[in-house]
Amino acid sequence: DAMVIQNPRYQVTQFGKPVTLSCSQTLNHNVMYWYQQKSSQAPKLLFHYYDKDFNNEADTPDNFQSRRPNTSFCFLDIRSPGLGDAAMYLCATSRPETAETDTQYFGPGTRLTVL
Amino acid sequence: AQKITQTQPGMFVQEKEAVTLDCTYDTSDQSYGLFWYKQPSSGEMIFLIYQGSYDEQNATEGRYSLNFQKARKSANLVISASQLGDSAMYFCAMREGTGGFKTIFGAGTRLFVKA
């Protein structure tokens, strides 16, 4: 089945220790997104790739970086995690015809704990 | 101002009954898309249904239907014949034609289905 896969499902890191979350997709979608979701809140868009073009949200901290080495994979790097970065991180993909018809398909998420 | 408003933080419904989850939106764009996503406790966001601003018919997908009232700027989700597995968080979301690839999410409604 075509799908969006995130690894690991659960990640524990120490304060200040870099961590990388990964996302892969078999849908051949050209857009990939990273969202941060804190408990009982709506997801917050961090950035997205349209093909190789990287688009950062204005309020995404510099501590968060992303890489997309190819169509299938996208990584979220948190350079120096703080306690406030503990959250669920959701990856999503889409193949939009137009922005307003863009249906996103999400992975299962990675729950990050910062000690 | 909130662009997506979900006024029901929590809802209860008896199994096998229908339930309506409210969503109102605010946009000045003529072209926009409205989405509903379901998020079970496992964390994955599941796409349920889409309604385009120019669609004259209300969208339906199985037990899900979207009651789209454009003049009132509402896009309520109706779940018929509720099942225990419908217990989850439900997010209403919008994409504006001029908004690029940013999805605007509501705060969500937590639905509890009682046996």
PDB file of C-alpha atoms in Angstrom:
ATOM      1  CA  ASP A   1       0.000   0.000   0.000  1.00  0.00           C
ATOM      2  CA  ALA A   2       1.182   3.476  -0.823  1.00  0.00           C
ATOM      3  CA  MET A   3       1.814   5.378   2.353  1.00  0.00           C
ATOM      4  CA  VAL A   4       3.699   7.917   4.414  1.00  0.00           C
ATOM      5  CA  ILE A   5       6.135   6.400   6.907  1.00  0.00           C
ATOM      6  CA  GLN A   6       7.771   8.137   9.829  1.00  0.00           C
ATOM      7  CA  ASN A   7      10.663   6.830  11.876  1.00  0.00           C
ATOM      8  CA  PRO A   8      11.019   6.490  14.701  1.00  0.00           C
ATOM      9  CA  ARG A   9       7.511   6.549  16.159  1.00  0.00           C
ATOM     10  CA  TYR A  10       8.913   7.596  19.522  1.00  0.00           C
ATOM     11  CA  GLN A  11      12.137   9.494  20.083  1.00  0.00           C
ATOM     12  CA  VAL A  12      13.703  10.464  23.384  1.00  0.00           C
ATOM     13  CA  THR A  13      16.561  12.924  23.374  1.00  0.00           C
ATOM     14  CA  GLN A  14      18.428  15.006  25.878  1.00  0.00           C
ATOM     15  CA  PHE A  15      18.251  18.741  26.173  1.00  0.00           C
ATOM     16  CA  GLY A  16      20.590  20.211  23.568  1.00  0.00           C
ATOM     17  CA  LYS A  17      21.393  16.909  21.826  1.00  0.00           C
ATOM     18  CA  PRO A  18      20.703  17.052  18.066  1.00  0.00           C
ATOM     19  CA  VAL A  19      18.018  14.775  16.765  1.00  0.00           C
ATOM     20  CA  THR A  20      16.813  13.808  13.290  1.00  0.00           C
ATOM     21  CA  LEU A  21      13.345  12.604  12.413  1.00  0.00           C
ATOM     22  CA  SER A  22      12.686  10.943   9.096  1.00  0.00           C
ATOM     23  CA  CYS A  23       9.773  10.695   6.717  1.00  0.00           C
ATOM     24  CA  SER A  24       9.432   8.626   3.587  1.00  0.00           C
ATOM     25  CA  GLN A  25       6.607   8.242   1.122  1.00  0.00           C
ATOM     26  CA  THR A  26       5.647   5.851  -1.623  1.00  0.00           C
ATOM     27  CA  LEU A  27       2.927   8.101  -3.034  1.00  0.00           C
ATOM     28  CA  ASN A  28       5.282   9.900  -5.410  1.00  0.00           C
ATOM     29  CA  HIS A  29       3.950  13.206  -4.143  1.00  0.00           C
ATOM     30  CA  ASN A  30       5.953  16.297  -4.954  1.00  0.00           C
ATOM     31  CA  VAL A  31       5.111  18.295  -1.829  1.00  0.00           C
ATOM     32  CA  MET A  32       6.235  17.261   1.653  1.00  0.00           C
ATOM     33  CA  TYR A  33       5.394  19.066   4.881  1.00  0.00           C
ATOM     34  CA  TRP A  34       6.559  19.032   8.481  1.00  0.00           C
ATOM     35  CA  TYR A  35       4.177  19.984  11.254  1.00  0.00           C
ATOM     36  CA  GLN A  36       4.660  20.345  14.985  1.00  0.00           C
ATOM     37  CA  GLN A  37       1.689  19.467  17.159  1.00  0.00           C
ATOM     38  CA  LYS A  38       1.584  20.028  20.881  1.00  0.00           C
ATOM     39  CA  SER A  39      -0.919  18.379  23.142  1.00  0.00           C
ATOM     40  CA  SER A  40      -4.572  19.193  22.331  1.00  0.00           C
ATOM     41  CA  GLN A  41      -3.574  21.811  19.770  1.00  0.00           C
ATOM     42  CA  ALA A  42      -3.871  22.090  16.024  1.00  0.00           C
ATOM     43  CA  PRO A  43      -0.826  21.161  13.943  1.00  0.00           C
ATOM     44  CA  LYS A  44       1.539  24.032  13.223  1.00  0.00           C
ATOM     45  CA  LEU A  45       3.302  24.112   9.871  1.00  0.00           C
ATOM     46  CA  LEU A  46       7.083  24.376  10.193  1.00  0.00           C
ATOM     47  CA  PHE A  47       8.071  24.200   6.519  1.00  0.00           C
ATOM     48  CA  HIS A  48       7.392  22.424   3.274  1.00  0.00           C
ATOM     49  CA  TYR A  49       9.186  21.347   0.136  1.00  0.00           C
ATOM     50  CA  TYR A  50       7.648  21.792  -3.266  1.00  0.00           C
ATOM     51  CA  ASP A  51       9.873  19.446  -5.241  1.00  0.00           C
ATOM     52  CA  LYS A  52      13.314  20.728  -4.250  1.00  0.00           C
ATOM     53  CA  ASP A  53      12.145  24.197  -3.306  1.00  0.00           C
ATOM     54  CA  PHE A  54      12.266  24.737   0.448  1.00  0.00           C
ATOM     55  CA  ASN A  55       9.673  27.020   2.036  1.00  0.00           C
ATOM     56  CA  ASN A  56      10.166  28.020   5.644  1.00  0.00           C
ATOM     57  CA  GLU A  57       7.357  29.505   7.731  1.00  0.00           C
ATOM     58  CA  ALA A  58       8.275  32.902   9.095  1.00  0.00           C
ATOM     59  CA  ASP A  59       7.848  31.856  12.717  1.00  0.00           C
ATOM     60  CA  THR A  60       9.746  28.569  12.515  1.00  0.00           C
ATOM     61  CA  PRO A  61      12.749  28.784  14.854  1.00  0.00           C
ATOM     62  CA  ASP A  62      16.221  28.511  13.348  1.00  0.00           C
ATOM     63  CA  ASN A  63      16.721  25.460  15.544  1.00  0.00           C
ATOM     64  CA  PHE A  64      14.607  23.513  13.051  1.00  0.00           C
ATOM     65  CA  GLN A  65      16.095  22.518   9.703  1.00  0.00           C
ATOM     66  CA  SER A  66      15.009  20.177   6.968  1.00  0.00           C
ATOM     67  CA  ARG A  67      16.543  18.189   4.145  1.00  0.00           C
ATOM     68  CA  ARG A  68      14.981  16.477   1.182  1.00  0.00           C
ATOM     69  CA  PRO A  69      17.609  14.403  -0.609  1.00  0.00           C
ATOM     70  CA  ASN A  70      15.111  12.935  -3.075  1.00  0.00           C
ATOM     71  CA  THR A  71      11.384  12.776  -3.820  1.00  0.00           C
ATOM     72  CA  SER A  72      10.746   9.980  -1.348  1.00  0.00           C
ATOM     73  CA  PHE A  73      12.562  11.169   1.753  1.00  0.00           C
ATOM     74  CA  CYS A  74      12.448  14.223   3.959  1.00  0.00           C
ATOM     75  CA  PHE A  75      14.239  14.818   7.273  1.00  0.00           C
ATOM     76  CA  LEU A  76      13.594  17.145  10.168  1.00  0.00           C
ATOM     77  CA  ASP A  77      16.701  18.144  12.105  1.00  0.00           C
ATOM     78  CA  ILE A  78      16.423  19.781  15.495  1.00  0.00           C
ATOM     79  CA  ARG A  79      19.861  21.155  16.223  1.00  0.00           C
ATOM     80  CA  SER A  80      19.556  21.841  19.943  1.00  0.00           C
ATOM     81  CA  PRO A  81      16.270  20.567  21.323  1.00  0.00           C
ATOM     82  CA  GLY A  82      14.772  22.448  24.205  1.00  0.00           C
ATOM     83  CA  LEU A  83      12.080  21.291  26.588  1.00  0.00           C
ATOM     84  CA  GLY A  84       9.579  23.321  24.575  1.00  0.00           C
ATOM     85  CA  ASP A  85      10.291  21.249  21.482  1.00  0.00           C
ATOM     86  CA  ALA A  86       8.693  18.161  22.993  1.00  0.00           C
ATOM     87  CA  ALA A  87       5.750  17.475  20.709  1.00  0.00           C
ATOM     88  CA  MET A  88       4.326  15.227  18.035  1.00  0.00           C
ATOM     89  CA  TYR A  89       5.952  15.835  14.660  1.00  0.00           C
ATOM     90  CA  LEU A  90       3.808  15.043  11.669  1.00  0.00           C
ATOM     91  CA  CYS A  91       4.962  14.605   8.111  1.00  0.00           C
ATOM     92  CA  ALA A  92       2.474  15.032   5.285  1.00  0.00           C
ATOM     93  CA  THR A  93       2.605  14.771   1.516  1.00  0.00           C
ATOM     94  CA  SER A  94       0.477  15.941  -1.367  1.00  0.00           C
ATOM     95  CA  ARG A  95       0.345  16.329  -5.120  1.00  0.00           C
ATOM     96  CA  PRO A  96      -1.628  19.523  -5.567  1.00  0.00           C
ATOM     97  CA  GLU A  97      -3.360  20.660  -8.709  1.00  0.00           C
ATOM     98  CA  THR A  98      -4.044  23.971  -6.999  1.00  0.00           C
ATOM     99  CA  ALA A  99      -3.268  25.202  -3.508  1.00  0.00           C
ATOM    100  CA  GLU A 100      -6.914  25.187  -2.481  1.00  0.00           C
ATOM    101  CA  THR A 101      -7.588  21.598  -3.628  1.00  0.00           C
ATOM    102  CA  ASP A 102      -4.453  20.262  -1.967  1.00  0.00           C
ATOM    103  CA  THR A 103      -5.325  17.185   0.093  1.00  0.00           C
ATOM    104  CA  GLN A 104      -2.549  16.184   2.443  1.00  0.00           C
ATOM    105  CA  TYR A 105      -1.796  12.638   3.526  1.00  0.00           C
ATOM    106  CA  PHE A 106      -0.157  12.300   6.896  1.00  0.00           C
ATOM    107  CA  GLY A 107       2.225   9.833   8.419  1.00  0.00           C
ATOM    108  CA  PRO A 108       1.692   8.337  11.889  1.00  0.00           C
ATOM    109  CA  GLY A 109       3.878  10.951  13.530  1.00  0.00           C
ATOM    110  CA  THR A 110       6.955  10.878  15.743  1.00  0.00           C
ATOM    111  CA  ARG A 111       6.443  11.732  19.391  1.00  0.00           C
ATOM    112  CA  LEU A 112       9.524  13.547  20.655  1.00  0.00           C
ATOM    113  CA  THR A 113      10.393  13.668  24.336  1.00  0.00           C
ATOM    114  CA  VAL A 114      13.164  15.985  25.554  1.00  0.00           C
ATOM    115  CA  LEU A 115      14.731  15.167  28.924  1.00  0.00           C
TER     116      LEU A 115
ATOM    117  CA  ALA B   1      -9.156  36.985  13.780  1.00  0.00           C
ATOM    118  CA  GLN B   2      -9.733  33.246  13.712  1.00  0.00           C
ATOM    119  CA  LYS B   3     -10.062  31.970  10.200  1.00  0.00           C
ATOM    120  CA  ILE B   4     -11.415  28.579  11.250  1.00  0.00           C
ATOM    121  CA  THR B   5     -13.651  28.308  14.288  1.00  0.00           C
ATOM    122  CA  GLN B   6     -14.718  25.077  15.894  1.00  0.00           C
ATOM    123  CA  THR B   7     -16.891  26.015  18.836  1.00  0.00           C
ATOM    124  CA  GLN B   8     -17.323  22.540  20.323  1.00  0.00           C
ATOM    125  CA  PRO B   9     -14.242  21.473  22.307  1.00  0.00           C
ATOM    126  CA  GLY B  10     -15.923  18.154  23.116  1.00  0.00           C
ATOM    127  CA  MET B  11     -18.966  16.242  21.943  1.00  0.00           C
ATOM    128  CA  PHE B  12     -20.676  13.068  23.081  1.00  0.00           C
ATOM    129  CA  VAL B  13     -22.800  10.870  20.829  1.00  0.00           C
ATOM    130  CA  GLN B  14     -24.511   7.558  21.344  1.00  0.00           C
ATOM    131  CA  GLU B  15     -23.339   4.708  19.154  1.00  0.00           C
ATOM    132  CA  LYS B  16     -25.387   4.371  15.944  1.00  0.00           C
ATOM    133  CA  GLU B  17     -26.659   7.947  16.153  1.00  0.00           C
ATOM    134  CA  ALA B  18     -25.686  10.809  13.851  1.00  0.00           C
ATOM    135  CA  VAL B  19     -23.588  13.719  15.027  1.00  0.00           C
ATOM    136  CA  THR B  20     -22.759  17.124  13.569  1.00  0.00           C
ATOM    137  CA  LEU B  21     -19.438  18.824  14.220  1.00  0.00           C
ATOM    138  CA  ASP B  22     -19.527  22.559  13.609  1.00  0.00           C
ATOM    139  CA  CYS B  23     -17.040  24.587  11.621  1.00  0.00           C
ATOM    140  CA  THR B  24     -17.204  28.189  10.482  1.00  0.00           C
ATOM    141  CA  TYR B  25     -14.570  29.911   8.414  1.00  0.00           C
ATOM    142  CA  ASP B  26     -13.570  33.356   7.333  1.00  0.00           C
ATOM    143  CA  THR B  27     -11.915  34.226   4.055  1.00  0.00           C
ATOM    144  CA  SER B  28     -12.054  36.908   1.419  1.00  0.00           C
ATOM    145  CA  ASP B  29     -10.801  34.539  -1.284  1.00  0.00           C
ATOM    146  CA  GLN B  30     -13.327  33.396  -3.872  1.00  0.00           C
ATOM    147  CA  SER B  31     -11.512  30.107  -4.350  1.00  0.00           C
ATOM    148  CA  TYR B  32     -10.798  27.979  -1.314  1.00  0.00           C
ATOM    149  CA  GLY B  33     -10.984  24.417  -0.114  1.00  0.00           C
ATOM    150  CA  LEU B  34     -12.376  23.019   3.110  1.00  0.00           C
ATOM    151  CA  PHE B  35     -11.152  19.792   4.663  1.00  0.00           C
ATOM    152  CA  TRP B  36     -11.952  17.596   7.618  1.00  0.00           C
ATOM    153  CA  TYR B  37      -9.326  15.408   9.238  1.00  0.00           C
ATOM    154  CA  LYS B  38      -9.694  12.805  11.977  1.00  0.00           C
ATOM    155  CA  GLN B  39      -6.959  12.251  14.530  1.00  0.00           C
ATOM    156  CA  PRO B  40      -7.309   9.163  16.753  1.00  0.00           C
ATOM    157  CA  SER B  41      -5.310   8.890  19.945  1.00  0.00           C
ATOM    158  CA  SER B  42      -2.547   7.145  17.973  1.00  0.00           C
ATOM    159  CA  GLY B  43      -1.729  10.531  16.436  1.00  0.00           C
ATOM    160  CA  GLU B  44      -2.110   9.990  12.710  1.00  0.00           C
ATOM    161  CA  MET B  45      -4.154  12.611  10.870  1.00  0.00           C
ATOM    162  CA  ILE B  46      -6.605  10.931   8.513  1.00  0.00           C
ATOM    163  CA  PHE B  47      -8.175  12.837   5.634  1.00  0.00           C
ATOM    164  CA  LEU B  48     -11.957  12.435   5.649  1.00  0.00           C
ATOM    165  CA  ILE B  49     -13.616  14.778   3.188  1.00  0.00           C
ATOM    166  CA  TYR B  50     -13.051  17.788   0.937  1.00  0.00           C
ATOM    167  CA  GLN B  51     -15.362  20.572  -0.253  1.00  0.00           C
ATOM    168  CA  GLY B  52     -14.360  23.148  -2.844  1.00  0.00           C
ATOM    169  CA  SER B  53     -15.775  26.638  -2.696  1.00  0.00           C
ATOM    170  CA  TYR B  54     -17.228  26.290  -6.183  1.00  0.00           C
ATOM    171  CA  ASP B  55     -18.785  22.885  -5.559  1.00  0.00           C
ATOM    172  CA  GLU B  56     -22.555  23.158  -5.670  1.00  0.00           C
ATOM    173  CA  GLN B  57     -23.195  19.752  -4.164  1.00  0.00           C
ATOM    174  CA  ASN B  58     -22.330  18.885  -0.590  1.00  0.00           C
ATOM    175  CA  ALA B  59     -19.460  16.426  -0.423  1.00  0.00           C
ATOM    176  CA  THR B  60     -20.114  12.905   0.822  1.00  0.00           C
ATOM    177  CA  GLU B  61     -17.727  10.051   1.622  1.00  0.00           C
ATOM    178  CA  GLY B  62     -19.380   6.981   3.057  1.00  0.00           C
ATOM    179  CA  ARG B  63     -20.737   7.856   6.499  1.00  0.00           C
ATOM    180  CA  TYR B  64     -19.261  11.358   6.288  1.00  0.00           C
ATOM    181  CA  SER B  65     -20.990  14.295   4.680  1.00  0.00           C
ATOM    182  CA  LEU B  66     -20.163  17.952   4.666  1.00  0.00           C
ATOM    183  CA  ASN B  67     -23.003  20.413   5.142  1.00  0.00           C
ATOM    184  CA  PHE B  68     -21.643  23.356   3.170  1.00  0.00           C
ATOM    185  CA  GLN B  69     -23.470  26.663   3.582  1.00  0.00           C
ATOM    186  CA  LYS B  70     -21.425  29.169   1.667  1.00  0.00           C
ATOM    187  CA  ALA B  71     -23.409  32.287   2.539  1.00  0.00           C
ATOM    188  CA  ARG B  72     -23.103  31.468   6.237  1.00  0.00           C
ATOM    189  CA  LYS B  73     -19.459  30.396   5.811  1.00  0.00           C
ATOM    190  CA  SER B  74     -20.039  27.110   7.530  1.00  0.00           C
ATOM    191  CA  ALA B  75     -18.786  23.636   6.698  1.00  0.00           C
ATOM    192  CA  ASN B  76     -20.170  21.253   9.264  1.00  0.00           C
ATOM    193  CA  LEU B  77     -19.205  17.580   9.287  1.00  0.00           C
ATOM    194  CA  VAL B  78     -22.013  15.077   9.702  1.00  0.00           C
ATOM    195  CA  ILE B  79     -21.140  11.549  10.784  1.00  0.00           C
ATOM    196  CA  SER B  80     -24.001   9.122  10.380  1.00  0.00           C
ATOM    197  CA  ALA B  81     -24.420   5.896  12.351  1.00  0.00           C
ATOM    198  CA  SER B  82     -21.579   6.652  14.782  1.00  0.00           C
ATOM    199  CA  GLN B  83     -19.234   3.819  15.686  1.00  0.00           C
ATOM    200  CA  LEU B  84     -16.969   3.409  18.706  1.00  0.00           C
ATOM    201  CA  GLY B  85     -14.009   3.807  16.370  1.00  0.00           C
ATOM    202  CA  ASP B  86     -15.167   7.308  15.515  1.00  0.00           C
ATOM    203  CA  SER B  87     -13.972   8.521  18.916  1.00  0.00           C
ATOM    204  CA  ALA B  88     -11.177  10.906  18.010  1.00  0.00           C
ATOM    205  CA  MET B  89     -10.188  14.524  17.531  1.00  0.00           C
ATOM    206  CA  TYR B  90     -11.664  16.132  14.418  1.00  0.00           C
ATOM    207  CA  PHE B  91     -10.061  19.123  12.715  1.00  0.00           C
ATOM    208  CA  CYS B  92     -11.689  21.416  10.202  1.00  0.00           C
ATOM    209  CA  ALA B  93      -9.181  23.049   7.871  1.00  0.00           C
ATOM    210  CA  MET B  94      -9.043  25.490   4.986  1.00  0.00           C
ATOM    211  CA  ARG B  95      -6.766  26.270   2.083  1.00  0.00           C
ATOM    212  CA  GLU B  96      -7.152  29.668   0.457  1.00  0.00           C
ATOM    213  CA  GLY B  97      -6.453  30.151  -3.219  1.00  0.00           C
ATOM    214  CA  THR B  98      -4.077  33.007  -2.410  1.00  0.00           C
ATOM    215  CA  GLY B  99      -2.680  31.386   0.723  1.00  0.00           C
ATOM    216  CA  GLY B 100      -0.005  29.264  -0.862  1.00  0.00           C
ATOM    217  CA  PHE B 101       0.530  25.889   0.731  1.00  0.00           C
ATOM    218  CA  LYS B 102      -0.439  26.794   4.261  1.00  0.00           C
ATOM    219  CA  THR B 103      -3.377  24.890   5.702  1.00  0.00           C
ATOM    220  CA  ILE B 104      -5.335  26.744   8.350  1.00  0.00           C
ATOM    221  CA  PHE B 105      -6.603  24.378  11.040  1.00  0.00           C
ATOM    222  CA  GLY B 106      -9.304  24.897  13.595  1.00  0.00           C
ATOM    223  CA  ALA B 107      -8.733  24.088  17.247  1.00  0.00           C
ATOM    224  CA  GLY B 108     -10.474  20.742  16.868  1.00  0.00           C
ATOM    225  CA  THR B 109     -13.440  18.953  18.401  1.00  0.00           C
ATOM    226  CA  ARG B 110     -12.962  15.830  20.492  1.00  0.00           C
ATOM    227  CA  LEU B 111     -15.737  13.335  19.803  1.00  0.00           C
ATOM    228  CA  PHE B 112     -16.633  10.620  22.283  1.00  0.00           C
ATOM    229  CA  VAL B 113     -18.870   7.795  21.080  1.00  0.00           C
ATOM    230  CA  LYS B 114     -20.727   6.016  23.883  1.00  0.00           C
ATOM    231  CA  ALA B 115     -21.708   2.351  23.706  1.00  0.00           C
TER     232      ALA B 115
END
